[in-house]
XYZ file of C-alpha atoms in Angstrom:
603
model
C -40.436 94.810 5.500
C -38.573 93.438 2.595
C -35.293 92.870 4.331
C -37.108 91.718 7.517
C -38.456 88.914 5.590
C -35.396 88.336 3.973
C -33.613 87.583 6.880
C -36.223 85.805 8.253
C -36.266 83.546 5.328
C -32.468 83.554 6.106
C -32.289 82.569 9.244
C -34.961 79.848 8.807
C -33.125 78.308 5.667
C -29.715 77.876 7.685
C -31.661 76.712 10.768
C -33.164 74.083 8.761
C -29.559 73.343 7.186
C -28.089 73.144 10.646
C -30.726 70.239 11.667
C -29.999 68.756 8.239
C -26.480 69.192 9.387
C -26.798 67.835 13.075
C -28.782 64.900 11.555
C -26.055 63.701 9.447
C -23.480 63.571 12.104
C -25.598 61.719 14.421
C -26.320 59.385 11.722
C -22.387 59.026 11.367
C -21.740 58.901 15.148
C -23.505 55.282 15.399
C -21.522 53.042 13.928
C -23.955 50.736 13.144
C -24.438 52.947 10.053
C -22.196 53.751 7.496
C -23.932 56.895 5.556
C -20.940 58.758 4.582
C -18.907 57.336 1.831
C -15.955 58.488 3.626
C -17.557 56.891 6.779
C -17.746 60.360 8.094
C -16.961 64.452 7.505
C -13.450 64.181 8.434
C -12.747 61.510 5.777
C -11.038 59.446 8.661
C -12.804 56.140 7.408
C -12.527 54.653 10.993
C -15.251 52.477 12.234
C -15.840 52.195 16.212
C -17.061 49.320 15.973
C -15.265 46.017 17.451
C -17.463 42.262 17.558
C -14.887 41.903 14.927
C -11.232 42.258 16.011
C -7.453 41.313 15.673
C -8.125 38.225 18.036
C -11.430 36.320 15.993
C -10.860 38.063 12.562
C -8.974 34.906 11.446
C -12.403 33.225 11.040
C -14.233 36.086 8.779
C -16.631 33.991 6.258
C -18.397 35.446 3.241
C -22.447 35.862 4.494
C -24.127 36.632 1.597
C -23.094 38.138 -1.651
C -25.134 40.313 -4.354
C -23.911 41.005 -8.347
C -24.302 44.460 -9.859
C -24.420 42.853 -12.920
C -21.876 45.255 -14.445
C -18.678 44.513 -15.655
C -16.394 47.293 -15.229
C -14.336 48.830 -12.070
C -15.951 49.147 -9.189
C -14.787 52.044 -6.858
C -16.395 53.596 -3.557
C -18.845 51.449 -1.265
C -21.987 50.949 -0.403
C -24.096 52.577 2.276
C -26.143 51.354 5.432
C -28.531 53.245 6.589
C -30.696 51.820 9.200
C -31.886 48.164 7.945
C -31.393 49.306 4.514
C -27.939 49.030 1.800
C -27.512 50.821 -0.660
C -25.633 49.707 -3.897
C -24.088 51.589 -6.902
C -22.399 50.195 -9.981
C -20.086 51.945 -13.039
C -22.061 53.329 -16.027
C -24.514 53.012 -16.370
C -24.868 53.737 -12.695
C -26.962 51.578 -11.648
C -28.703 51.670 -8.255
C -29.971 49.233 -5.883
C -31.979 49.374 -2.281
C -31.527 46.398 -0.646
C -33.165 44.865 2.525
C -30.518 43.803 4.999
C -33.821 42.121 7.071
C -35.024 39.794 3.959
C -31.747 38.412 2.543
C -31.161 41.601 0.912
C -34.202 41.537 -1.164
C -34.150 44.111 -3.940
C -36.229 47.313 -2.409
C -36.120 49.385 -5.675
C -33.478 49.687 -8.676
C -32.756 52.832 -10.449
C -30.896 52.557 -13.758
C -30.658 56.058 -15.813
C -30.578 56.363 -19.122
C -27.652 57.918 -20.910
C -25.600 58.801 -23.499
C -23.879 55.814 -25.110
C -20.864 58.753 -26.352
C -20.044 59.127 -22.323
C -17.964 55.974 -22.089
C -14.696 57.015 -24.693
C -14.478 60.047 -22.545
C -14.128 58.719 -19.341
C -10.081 58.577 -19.084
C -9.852 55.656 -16.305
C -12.717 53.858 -16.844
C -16.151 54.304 -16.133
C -15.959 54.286 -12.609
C -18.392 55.985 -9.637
C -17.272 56.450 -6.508
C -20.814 56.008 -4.857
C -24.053 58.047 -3.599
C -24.916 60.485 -0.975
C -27.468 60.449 2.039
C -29.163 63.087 3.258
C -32.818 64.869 3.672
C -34.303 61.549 2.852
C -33.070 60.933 -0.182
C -30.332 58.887 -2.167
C -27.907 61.277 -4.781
C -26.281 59.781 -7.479
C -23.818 61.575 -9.859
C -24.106 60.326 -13.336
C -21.108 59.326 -15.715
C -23.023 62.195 -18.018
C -22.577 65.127 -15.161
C -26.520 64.318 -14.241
C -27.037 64.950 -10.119
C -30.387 63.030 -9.359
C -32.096 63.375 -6.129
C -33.814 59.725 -5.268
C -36.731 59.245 -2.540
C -34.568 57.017 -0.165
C -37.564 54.684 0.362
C -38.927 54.185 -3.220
C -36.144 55.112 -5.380
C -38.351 57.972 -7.214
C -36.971 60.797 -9.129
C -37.035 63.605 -6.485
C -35.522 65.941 -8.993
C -32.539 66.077 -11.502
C -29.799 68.604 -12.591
C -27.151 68.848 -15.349
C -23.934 69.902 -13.492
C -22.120 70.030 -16.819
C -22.651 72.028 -19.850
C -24.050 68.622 -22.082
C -24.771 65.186 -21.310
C -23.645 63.562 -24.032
C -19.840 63.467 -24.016
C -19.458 66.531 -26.950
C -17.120 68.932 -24.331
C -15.325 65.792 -22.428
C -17.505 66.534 -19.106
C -18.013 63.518 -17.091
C -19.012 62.312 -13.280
C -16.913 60.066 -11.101
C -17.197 61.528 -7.831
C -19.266 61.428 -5.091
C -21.304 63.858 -3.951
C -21.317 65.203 -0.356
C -24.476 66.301 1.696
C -23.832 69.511 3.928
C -26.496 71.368 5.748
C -28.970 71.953 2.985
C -27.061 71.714 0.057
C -25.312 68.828 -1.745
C -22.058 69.318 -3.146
C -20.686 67.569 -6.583
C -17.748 68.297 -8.941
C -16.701 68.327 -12.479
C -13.986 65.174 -14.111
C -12.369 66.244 -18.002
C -8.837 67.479 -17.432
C -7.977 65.526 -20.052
C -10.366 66.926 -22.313
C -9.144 70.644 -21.736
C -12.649 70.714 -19.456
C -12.196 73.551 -16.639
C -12.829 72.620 -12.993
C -15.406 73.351 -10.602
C -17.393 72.702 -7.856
C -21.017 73.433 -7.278
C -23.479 73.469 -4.261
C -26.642 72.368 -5.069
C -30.223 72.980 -2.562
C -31.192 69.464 -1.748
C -34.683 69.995 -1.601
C -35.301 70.937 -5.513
C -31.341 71.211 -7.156
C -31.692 74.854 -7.615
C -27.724 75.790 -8.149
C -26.477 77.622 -4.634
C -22.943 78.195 -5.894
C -20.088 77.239 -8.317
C -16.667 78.025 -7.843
C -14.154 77.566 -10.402
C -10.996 76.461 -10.470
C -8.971 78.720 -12.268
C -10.399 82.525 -14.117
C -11.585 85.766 -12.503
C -11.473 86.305 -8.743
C -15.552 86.142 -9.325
C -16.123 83.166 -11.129
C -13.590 81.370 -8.190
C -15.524 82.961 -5.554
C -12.076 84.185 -4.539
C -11.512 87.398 -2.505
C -8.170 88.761 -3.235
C -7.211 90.715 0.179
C -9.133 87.533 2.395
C -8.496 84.753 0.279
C -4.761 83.704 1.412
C -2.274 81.473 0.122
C 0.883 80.201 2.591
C -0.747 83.414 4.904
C -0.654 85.733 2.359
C -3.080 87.194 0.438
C -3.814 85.955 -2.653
C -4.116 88.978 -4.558
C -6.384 90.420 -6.961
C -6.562 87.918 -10.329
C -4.127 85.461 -9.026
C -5.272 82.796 -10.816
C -5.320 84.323 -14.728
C -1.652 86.205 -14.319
C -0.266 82.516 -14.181
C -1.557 81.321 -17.457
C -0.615 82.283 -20.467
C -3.409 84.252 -22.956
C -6.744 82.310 -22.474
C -5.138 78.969 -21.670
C -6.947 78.840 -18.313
C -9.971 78.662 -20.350
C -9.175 74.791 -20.748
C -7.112 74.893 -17.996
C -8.071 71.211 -16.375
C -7.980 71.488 -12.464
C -11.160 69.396 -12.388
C -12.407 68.356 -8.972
C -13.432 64.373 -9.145
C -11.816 63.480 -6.092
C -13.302 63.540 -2.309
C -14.612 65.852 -0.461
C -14.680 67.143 3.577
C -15.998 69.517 6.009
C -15.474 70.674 8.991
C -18.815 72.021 10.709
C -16.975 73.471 13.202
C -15.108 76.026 10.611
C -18.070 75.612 8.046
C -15.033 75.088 5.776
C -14.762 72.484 2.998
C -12.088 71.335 1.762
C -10.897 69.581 -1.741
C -8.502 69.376 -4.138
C -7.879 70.151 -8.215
C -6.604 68.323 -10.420
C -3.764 68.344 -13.198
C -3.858 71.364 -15.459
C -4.533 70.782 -19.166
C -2.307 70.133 -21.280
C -0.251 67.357 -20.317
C 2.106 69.132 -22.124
C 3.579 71.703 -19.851
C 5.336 73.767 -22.929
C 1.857 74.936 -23.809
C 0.600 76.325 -20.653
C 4.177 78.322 -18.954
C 3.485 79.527 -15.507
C 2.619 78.288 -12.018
C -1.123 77.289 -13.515
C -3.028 78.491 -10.706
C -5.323 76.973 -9.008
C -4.719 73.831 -10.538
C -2.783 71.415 -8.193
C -4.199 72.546 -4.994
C -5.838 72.188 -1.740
C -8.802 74.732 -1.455
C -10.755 75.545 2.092
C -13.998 76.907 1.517
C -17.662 78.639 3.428
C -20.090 75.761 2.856
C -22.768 78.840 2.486
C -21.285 80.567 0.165
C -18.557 79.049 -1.518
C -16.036 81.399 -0.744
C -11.988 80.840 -0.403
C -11.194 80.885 2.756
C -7.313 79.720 1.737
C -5.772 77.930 -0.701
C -2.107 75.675 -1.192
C -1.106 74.837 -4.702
C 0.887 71.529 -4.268
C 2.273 71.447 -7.670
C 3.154 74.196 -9.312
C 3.326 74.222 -13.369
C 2.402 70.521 -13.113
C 4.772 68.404 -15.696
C 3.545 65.044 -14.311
C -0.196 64.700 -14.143
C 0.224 64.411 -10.428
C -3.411 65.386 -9.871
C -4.438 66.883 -6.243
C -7.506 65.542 -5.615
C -6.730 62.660 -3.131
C -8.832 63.331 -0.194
C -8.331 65.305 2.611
C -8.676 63.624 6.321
C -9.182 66.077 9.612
C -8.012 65.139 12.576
C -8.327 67.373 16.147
C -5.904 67.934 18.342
C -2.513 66.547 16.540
C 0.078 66.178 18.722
C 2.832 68.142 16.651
C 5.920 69.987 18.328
C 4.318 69.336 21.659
C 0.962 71.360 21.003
C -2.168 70.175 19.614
C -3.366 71.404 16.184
C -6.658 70.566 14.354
C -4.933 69.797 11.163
C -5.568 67.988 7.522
C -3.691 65.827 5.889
C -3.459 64.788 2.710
C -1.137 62.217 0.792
C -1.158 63.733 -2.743
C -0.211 62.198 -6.231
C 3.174 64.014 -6.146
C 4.198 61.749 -3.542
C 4.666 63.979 -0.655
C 2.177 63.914 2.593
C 0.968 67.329 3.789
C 0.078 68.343 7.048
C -1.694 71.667 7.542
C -3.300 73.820 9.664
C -6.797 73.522 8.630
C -8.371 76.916 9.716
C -5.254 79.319 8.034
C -3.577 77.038 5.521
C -0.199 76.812 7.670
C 2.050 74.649 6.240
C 3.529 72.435 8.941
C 4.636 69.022 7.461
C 5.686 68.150 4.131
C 7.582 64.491 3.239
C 8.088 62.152 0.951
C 5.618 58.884 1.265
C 7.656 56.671 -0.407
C 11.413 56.985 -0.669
C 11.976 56.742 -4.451
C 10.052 59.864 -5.158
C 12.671 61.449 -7.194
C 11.228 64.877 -9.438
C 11.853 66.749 -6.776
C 13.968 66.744 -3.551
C 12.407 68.711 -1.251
C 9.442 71.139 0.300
C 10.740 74.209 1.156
C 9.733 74.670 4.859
C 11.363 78.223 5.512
C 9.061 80.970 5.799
C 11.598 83.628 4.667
C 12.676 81.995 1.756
C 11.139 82.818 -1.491
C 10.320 79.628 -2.444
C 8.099 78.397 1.029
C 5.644 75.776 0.209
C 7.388 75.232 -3.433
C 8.551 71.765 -4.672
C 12.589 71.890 -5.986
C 12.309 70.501 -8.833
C 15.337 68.307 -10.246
C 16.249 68.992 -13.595
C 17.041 65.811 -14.652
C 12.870 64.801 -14.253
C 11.632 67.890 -15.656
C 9.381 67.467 -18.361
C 9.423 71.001 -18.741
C 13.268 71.249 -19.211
C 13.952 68.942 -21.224
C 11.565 69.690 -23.736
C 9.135 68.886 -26.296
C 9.598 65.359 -27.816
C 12.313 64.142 -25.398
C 11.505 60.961 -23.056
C 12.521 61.330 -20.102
C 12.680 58.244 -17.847
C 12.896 57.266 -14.944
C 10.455 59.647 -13.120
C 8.610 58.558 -9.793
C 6.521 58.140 -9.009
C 4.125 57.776 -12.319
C 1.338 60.171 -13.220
C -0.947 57.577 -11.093
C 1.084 59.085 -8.058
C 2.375 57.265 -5.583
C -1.421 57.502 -4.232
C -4.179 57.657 -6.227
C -8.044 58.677 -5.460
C -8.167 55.302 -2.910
C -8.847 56.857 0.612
C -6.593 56.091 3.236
C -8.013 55.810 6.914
C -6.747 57.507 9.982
C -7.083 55.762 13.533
C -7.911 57.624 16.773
C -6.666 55.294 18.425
C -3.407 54.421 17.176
C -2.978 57.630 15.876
C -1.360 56.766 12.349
C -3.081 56.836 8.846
C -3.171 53.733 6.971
C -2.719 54.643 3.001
C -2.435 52.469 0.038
C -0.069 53.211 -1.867
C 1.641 53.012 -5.892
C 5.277 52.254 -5.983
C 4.916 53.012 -10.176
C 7.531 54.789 -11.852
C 7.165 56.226 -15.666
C 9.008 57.663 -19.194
C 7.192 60.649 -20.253
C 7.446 62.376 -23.413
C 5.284 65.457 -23.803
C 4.116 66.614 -27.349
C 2.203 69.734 -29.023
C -0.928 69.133 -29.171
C -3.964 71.152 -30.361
C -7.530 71.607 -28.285
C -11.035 70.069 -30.065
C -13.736 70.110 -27.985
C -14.684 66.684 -26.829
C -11.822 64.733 -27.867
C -8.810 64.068 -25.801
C -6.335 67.008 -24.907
C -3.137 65.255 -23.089
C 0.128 65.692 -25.239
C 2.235 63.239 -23.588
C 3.001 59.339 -24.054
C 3.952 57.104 -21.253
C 4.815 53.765 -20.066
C 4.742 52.994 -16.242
C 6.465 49.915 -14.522
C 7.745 48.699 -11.353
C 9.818 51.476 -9.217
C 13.634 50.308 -9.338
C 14.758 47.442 -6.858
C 11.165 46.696 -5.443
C 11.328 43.143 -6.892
C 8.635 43.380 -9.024
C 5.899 45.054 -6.073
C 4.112 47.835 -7.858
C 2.724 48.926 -4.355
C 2.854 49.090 -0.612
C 0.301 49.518 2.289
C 1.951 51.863 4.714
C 1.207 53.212 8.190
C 2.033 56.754 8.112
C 3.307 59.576 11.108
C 1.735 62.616 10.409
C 3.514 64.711 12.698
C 6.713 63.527 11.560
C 6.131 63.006 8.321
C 7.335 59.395 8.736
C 6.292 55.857 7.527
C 5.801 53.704 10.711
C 5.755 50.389 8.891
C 5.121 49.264 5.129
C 3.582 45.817 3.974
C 4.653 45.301 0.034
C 2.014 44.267 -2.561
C 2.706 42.553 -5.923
C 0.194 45.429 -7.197
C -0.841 48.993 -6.439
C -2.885 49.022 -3.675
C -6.034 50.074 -5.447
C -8.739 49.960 -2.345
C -9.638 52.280 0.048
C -8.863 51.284 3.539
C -10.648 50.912 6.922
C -9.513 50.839 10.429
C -11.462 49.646 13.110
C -11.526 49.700 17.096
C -10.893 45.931 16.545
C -7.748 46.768 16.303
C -7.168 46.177 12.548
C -7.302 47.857 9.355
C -8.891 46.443 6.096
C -8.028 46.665 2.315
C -8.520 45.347 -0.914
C -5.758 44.275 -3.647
C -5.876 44.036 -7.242
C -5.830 40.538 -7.438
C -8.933 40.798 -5.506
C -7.781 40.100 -1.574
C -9.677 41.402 1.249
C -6.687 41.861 3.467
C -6.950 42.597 7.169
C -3.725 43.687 9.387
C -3.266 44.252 13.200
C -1.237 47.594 14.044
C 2.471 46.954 13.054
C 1.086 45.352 9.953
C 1.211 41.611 10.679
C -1.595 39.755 7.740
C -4.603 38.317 10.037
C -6.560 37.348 7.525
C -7.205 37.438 3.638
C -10.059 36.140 0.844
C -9.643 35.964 -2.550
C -12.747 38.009 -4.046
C -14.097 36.926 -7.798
C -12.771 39.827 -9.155
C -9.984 42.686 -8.070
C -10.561 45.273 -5.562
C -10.817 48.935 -6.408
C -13.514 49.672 -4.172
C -13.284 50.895 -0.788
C -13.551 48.725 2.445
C -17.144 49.623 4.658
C -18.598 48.030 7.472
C -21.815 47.643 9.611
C -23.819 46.638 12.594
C -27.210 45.155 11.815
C -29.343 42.656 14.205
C -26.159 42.601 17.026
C -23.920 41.396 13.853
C -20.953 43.497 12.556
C -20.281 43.171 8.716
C -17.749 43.631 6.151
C -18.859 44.780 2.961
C -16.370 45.358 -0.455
C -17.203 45.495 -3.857
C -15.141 43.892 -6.189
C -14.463 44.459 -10.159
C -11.242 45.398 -11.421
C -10.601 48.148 -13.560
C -9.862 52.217 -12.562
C -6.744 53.364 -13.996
C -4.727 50.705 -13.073
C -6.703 48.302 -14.531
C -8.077 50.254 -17.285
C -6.385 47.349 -19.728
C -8.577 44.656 -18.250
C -11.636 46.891 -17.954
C -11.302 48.070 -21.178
C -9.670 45.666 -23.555
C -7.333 47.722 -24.183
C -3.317 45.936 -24.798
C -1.251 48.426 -26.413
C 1.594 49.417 -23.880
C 1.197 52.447 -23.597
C -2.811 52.738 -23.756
C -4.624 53.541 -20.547
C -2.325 56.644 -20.328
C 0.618 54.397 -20.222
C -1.430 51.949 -17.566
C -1.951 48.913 -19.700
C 1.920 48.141 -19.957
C 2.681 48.755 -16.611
C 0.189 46.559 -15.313
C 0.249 43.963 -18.304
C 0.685 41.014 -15.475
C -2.911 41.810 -13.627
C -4.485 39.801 -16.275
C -2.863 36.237 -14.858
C -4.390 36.816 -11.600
C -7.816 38.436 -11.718
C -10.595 38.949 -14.748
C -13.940 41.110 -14.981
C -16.207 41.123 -12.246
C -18.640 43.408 -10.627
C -19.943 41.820 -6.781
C -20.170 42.581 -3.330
C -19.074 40.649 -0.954
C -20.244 40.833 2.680
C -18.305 39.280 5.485
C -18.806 38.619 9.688
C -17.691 35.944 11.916
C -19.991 33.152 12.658
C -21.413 32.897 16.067
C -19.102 29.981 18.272
């Protein structure tokens, strides 16, 4: 009778997560919404929406605007849900409801309470990257690792959870990410790499935050939820303790591989997928070994949080070229004459990755922008015995040349040559629009001993321009993924900071550092740009509400690139080497924290 009920209980849980599920997409299917931060499950951030287009975008006007009141960067977006927006801000994380039918009159505000000891150890400002939707209610990740369930229609604590081990800053746990709502659970992640914190991420029931599963980055096959004969890696099994025979001693146990980036899923797999981050230290003397799973792409059950497959990028990271750049599905890829349902991803190392998304094939790695130089290839043959792995030149090797030795010249920087901004992926076109970092570095690791709570990196750096660009620290790009080609590229004087959008108006939107709202037809031609009070690091949304379509960005410079403004910091190499590189930001652009909406007037 026991087990009957069990399974009954089951069956009626994942029936009820299914129509949680279903709910979501169909939510995401009219475009009038945007409830996803990502715009949908597949990360493609494309909008089917078109009263706006490449013919009448030339007369976009600002229609209302609304301050967070906080000064500090300002990454992700809002949502729309029905006649209602939704607004976050940095720490301390501020919430707003606003309604779009009353001049966006303030519905409710939520501002938590937390520890002042958060802020020093947030590494690249303290950023969000924006709530979740789902079951009625509004989740927000705190700066302190706090996941708190809001009622969507009064802003009332639901229910809270501490996804890290403290909430006030003592271990170097934080929360930048945004959560994700699947089925019945709502997933969230772990930021600290630089603080020696080890990398997770969690599954949490939406209806009272009761933990469904953790999986770990890097330890024993349980605590990663890995099975060693199933799990595979390039095809191949992973193997029993893969991830601690790679580390040396207990290293792993501050291993990094922290999961603040975005997240996907595919319902029709019931995979998700995400990436790690850098291991920890930035010194890669101290931690010999390929560092698994640090660096690398990671498919798993959305039930049970088991590896389904796994690609580690970056081996024995010497960079900081963290993996967690999202991943973006897209069925049927035309590649080689067949269609594959495939992922891509445009990691920090500067190479694009195509894969197959239900084994973990390989089938595309390139370059993303041509003066990535640490390492000169992907190995793409299956028989050799280094398939999947970077080759590494010598001559950028952190690792090689030692302890206390600068070596220059490396691109792109540790900000990678993409960043956690969000590209966007048209159906329609079939290309992925990505903005891009053309940032090279000097990098000079150094021993350096683990505290708890204070920062564990080991390396000094200075970033700057990559060679011959003229000054232009970045590029928008429009990107083959079948090839592995770039289609087109549109220089910036900055990094392009913003996540993008494209459109079935034929055009794609993003944001610059200076603060631009930019908007491009196909081959890249500028339609249309607005100077924002404040630089862009948020990512591009838009809307239908009352027959109107909107375009909504919030601006307020800071994020790693602008960690010097944000900050106050002026030291060169502050920031993680930031602040010098992107000294000149502070002659175009100053603190801000707004949103901006935009539409076209009626003729």
């Amino acid at each position: 009778m026991a087990v009957a009920l069990a399974a009954t209980a089951l069956s009626l849980s994942q029936a009820a997560g299914a129509l949680a599920n279903d709910e979501l997409q169909s939510m995401a299917a009219d475009a009038k919404n945007w409830v996803m931060q990502t715009g949908d499950y597949a990360n493609t951030r494309y909008s089917k929406l078109n009263k706006i287009n490449k013919d009448n975008v030339k007369n976009l006007q600002v229609a209302w605007t609304f301050s967070t009141g906080v000064l500090r960067g300002h990454e992700g977006g809002p949502l729309i849900i029905g006649d209602v927006m939704y607004v976050h801000a940095p720490f301390p994380n501020t919430v707003y409801a606003l309604d779009l039918n009353n001049d966006g009159k303030i519905l409710w505000k939520y501002e938590p309470k937390q520890d002042a000891n958060v802020i020093p150890i947030m590494c690249c400002d303290t950023v969000n990257r924006g709530v979740a939707y789902g079951h009625g209610k509004i989740f927000l990740y705190q700066a302190d690792t706090t996941l708190v369930a809001l009622d969507a229609k009064t802003g009332e604590v639901a229910w809270s959870v501490k996804n890290g081990s403290t909430v006030d800053g003592s271990t170097g746990e934080s929360g930048t990410s945004a959560p994700m709502v699947v089925k019945d659970k709502v997933i969230v992640g772990i930021s600290g790499g630089e603080f020696g914190v080890r990398g997770h991420l969690t599954a949490y029931d939406v209806k009272d935050g009761k933990q469904a599963w953790r999986a770990y980055s890097m330890g024993s096959d349980e605590e990663m939820l890995v099975d060693p004969q199933k799990t595979t890696h390039l095809g191949k099994p992973v193997g029993e303790d893969s991830s601690r025979k790679t580390w040396e001693g207990d290293q792993w146990k501050i291993g990094g591989g922290t999961t603040w980036g975005w997240y996907s899923y595919d319902p029709k797999l019931n995979l998700i997928y995400y990436g790690t981050g850098n291991p920890s230290t930035w010194n890669p003397s101290q931690r010999p070994g390929d560092n698994r799973w640090s660096m690398t792409i990671m498919a798993r059950d959305a039930d049970t949080g088991m590896a389904k497959w796994f690609y580690q990028m970056t081996p024995h990271d010497e960079w900081d070229y963290d993996g967690v750049n999202e991943m973006i599905l897209v069925d049927g890829l035309d590649f080689e004459g067949q269609p594959r349902d495939v992922l891509v991803h445009f990691d920090r190392n500067g190479f694009a990755y195509t894969m197959d998304r239900a084994t973990g094939e390989l089938l595309v790695a390139k370059k993303y922008d041509p003066v990535v130089n640490w390492a000169t290839e992907v190995v793409m043959d299956k028989n050799s015995d280094q398939y999947g792995r970077p080759q590494v030149v010598d001559k950028y090797s952190t690792a090689k040349n030692g302890e206390d030795v600068n070596t220059t010249g490396i691109c792109p920087a540790a900000l990678g040559t993409k960043d956690q901004q969000p590209a966007a992926y048209s159906p329609k076109t079939k290309l992925f629009y990505v903005p891009t970092n053309h940032v090279c570095m000097d990098y000079e690791p150094y021993r350096v001993s683990y505290t708890a709570g204070q920062p564990y990196v080991g390396a000094t750096l200075s970033m700057y321009p990559a060679p011959n660009s003229h000054g232009g620290m970045g590029n928008f790009i429009a990107w083959d993924a079948a090839k592995g080609e770039i289609v087109w590229s549109k220089p910036e004087q900055f990094s392009v900071w913003s996540g993008a959008l494209a459109t079935d108006g034929d055009i794609v939107f993003y944001g610059t550092l200076e603060g631009y709202l930019k908007a491009v037809d196909k081959d890249g031609n500028e339609l249309y740009k607005f100077k924002t009070p404040s630089g862009i690091i948020g990512n591009v949304t838009t809307y239908e509400h009352n027959g109107k379509q909107y375009v909504a960005v919030l601006s307020g410079v800071g994020g790693w690139a602008g960690i010097g403004l944000a900050a106050g910091l002026t030291k060169s190499t502050e920031g993680l080497g930031a602040v010098g590189g992107y000294a000149g930001l502070s002659d175009y652009t100053a603190l801000g924290g707004q949103l901006t909406v935009f539409t076209v007037p009626d003729q």
